[in-house]
mmCIF file of C-alpha atoms in Angstrom:
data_model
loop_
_atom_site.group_PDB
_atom_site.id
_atom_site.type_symbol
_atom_site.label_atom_id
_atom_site.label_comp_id
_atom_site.label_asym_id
_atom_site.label_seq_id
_atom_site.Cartn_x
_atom_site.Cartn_y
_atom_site.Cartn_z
ATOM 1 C CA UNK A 739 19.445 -6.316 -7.677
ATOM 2 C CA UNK A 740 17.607 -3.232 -6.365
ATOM 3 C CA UNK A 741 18.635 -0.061 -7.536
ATOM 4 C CA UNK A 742 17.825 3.087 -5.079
ATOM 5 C CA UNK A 743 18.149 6.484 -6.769
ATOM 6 C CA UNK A 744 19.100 9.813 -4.939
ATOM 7 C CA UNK A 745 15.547 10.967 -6.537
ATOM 8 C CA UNK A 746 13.505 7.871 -4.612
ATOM 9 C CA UNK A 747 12.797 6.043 -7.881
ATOM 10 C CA UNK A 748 13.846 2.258 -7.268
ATOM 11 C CA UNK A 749 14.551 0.065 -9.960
ATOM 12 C CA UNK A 750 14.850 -3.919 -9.401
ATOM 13 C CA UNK A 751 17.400 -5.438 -12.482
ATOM 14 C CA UNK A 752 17.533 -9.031 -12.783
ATOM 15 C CA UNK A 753 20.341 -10.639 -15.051
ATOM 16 C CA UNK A 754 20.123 -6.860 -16.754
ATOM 17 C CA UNK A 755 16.577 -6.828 -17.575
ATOM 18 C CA UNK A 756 14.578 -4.192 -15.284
ATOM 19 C CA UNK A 757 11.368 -6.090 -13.311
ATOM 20 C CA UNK A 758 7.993 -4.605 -13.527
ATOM 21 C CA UNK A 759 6.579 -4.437 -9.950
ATOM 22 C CA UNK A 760 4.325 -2.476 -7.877
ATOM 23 C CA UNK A 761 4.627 -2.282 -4.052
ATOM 24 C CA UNK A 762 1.772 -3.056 -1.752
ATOM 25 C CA UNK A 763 0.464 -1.653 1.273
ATOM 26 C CA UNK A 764 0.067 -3.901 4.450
ATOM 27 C CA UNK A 765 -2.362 -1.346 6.214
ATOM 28 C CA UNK A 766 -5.253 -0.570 3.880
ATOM 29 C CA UNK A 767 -9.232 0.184 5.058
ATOM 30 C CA UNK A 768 -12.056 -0.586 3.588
ATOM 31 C CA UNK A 769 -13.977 2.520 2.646
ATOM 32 C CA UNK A 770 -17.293 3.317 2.638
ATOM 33 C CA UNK A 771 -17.754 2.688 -1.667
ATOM 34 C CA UNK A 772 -16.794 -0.478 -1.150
ATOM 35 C CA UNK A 773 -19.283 -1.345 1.120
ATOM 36 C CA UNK A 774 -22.146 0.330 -0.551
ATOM 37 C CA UNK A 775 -21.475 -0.875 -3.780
ATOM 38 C CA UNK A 776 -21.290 -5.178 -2.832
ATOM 39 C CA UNK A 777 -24.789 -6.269 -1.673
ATOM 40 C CA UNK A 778 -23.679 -9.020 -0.607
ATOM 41 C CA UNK A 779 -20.500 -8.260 1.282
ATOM 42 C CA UNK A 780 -21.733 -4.978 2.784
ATOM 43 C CA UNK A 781 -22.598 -6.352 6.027
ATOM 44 C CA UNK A 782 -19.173 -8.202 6.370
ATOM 45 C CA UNK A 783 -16.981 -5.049 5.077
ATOM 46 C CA UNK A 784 -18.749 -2.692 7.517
ATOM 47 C CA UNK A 785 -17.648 -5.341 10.128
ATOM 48 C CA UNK A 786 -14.143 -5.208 8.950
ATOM 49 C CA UNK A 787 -14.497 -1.474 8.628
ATOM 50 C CA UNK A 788 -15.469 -1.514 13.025
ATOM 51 C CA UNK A 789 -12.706 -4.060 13.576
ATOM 52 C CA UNK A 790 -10.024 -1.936 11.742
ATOM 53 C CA UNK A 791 -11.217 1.520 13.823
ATOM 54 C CA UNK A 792 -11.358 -0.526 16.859
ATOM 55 C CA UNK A 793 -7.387 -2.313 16.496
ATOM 56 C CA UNK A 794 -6.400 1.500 15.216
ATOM 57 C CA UNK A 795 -4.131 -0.283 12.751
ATOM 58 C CA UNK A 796 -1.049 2.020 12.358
ATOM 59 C CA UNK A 797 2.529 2.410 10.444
ATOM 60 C CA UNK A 798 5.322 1.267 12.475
ATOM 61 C CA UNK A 799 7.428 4.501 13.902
ATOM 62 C CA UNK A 800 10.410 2.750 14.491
ATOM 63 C CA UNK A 801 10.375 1.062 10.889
ATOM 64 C CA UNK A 802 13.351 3.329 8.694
ATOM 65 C CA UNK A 803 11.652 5.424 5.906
ATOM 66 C CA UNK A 804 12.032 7.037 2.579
ATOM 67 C CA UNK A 805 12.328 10.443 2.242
ATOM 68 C CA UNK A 806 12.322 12.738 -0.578
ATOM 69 C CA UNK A 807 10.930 10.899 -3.261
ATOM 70 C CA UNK A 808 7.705 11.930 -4.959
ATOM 71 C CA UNK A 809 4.085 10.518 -4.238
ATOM 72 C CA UNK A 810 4.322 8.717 -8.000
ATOM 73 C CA UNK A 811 6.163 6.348 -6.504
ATOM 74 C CA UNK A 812 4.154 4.599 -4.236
ATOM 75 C CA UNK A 813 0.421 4.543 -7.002
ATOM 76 C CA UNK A 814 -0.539 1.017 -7.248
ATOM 77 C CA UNK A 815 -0.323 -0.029 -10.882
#
């Protein structure tokens, strides 16, 4: 069962027990670190890196959305 509190924290309960989780986002880039820092990669993350700029990847507008919850919520770990 997922619980949505009024302050955006979200809480997923199964058979009482809260889950540990950690949401993931669909639209990430590939930044510039990563590509200096593999040697061997580099050339194919800077490709990815063009590709991405080029399909101008973006969040859906019509998708519904969470407001008022803090930026804690969404930290991958």
């Amino acid at each position: 069962t997922v619980f949505d509190y009024p302050d955006g924290r979200l809480v997923i309960k199964h058979r009482g027990r809260a889950l540990p989780y950690r949401t993931f986002d669909k639209v990430r880039q590939v930044d510039q670190a990563a590509i200096v820092e593999n040697k061997r990669l580099g050339p194919v993350l800077a490709y990815i890196a063009e590709q991405q700029k080029l399909l101008d990847v973006s969040r859906s507008q019509k998708a519904p959305r969470r407001r008022g919850q803090g930026a804690s919520l969404f930290k991958a770990g």
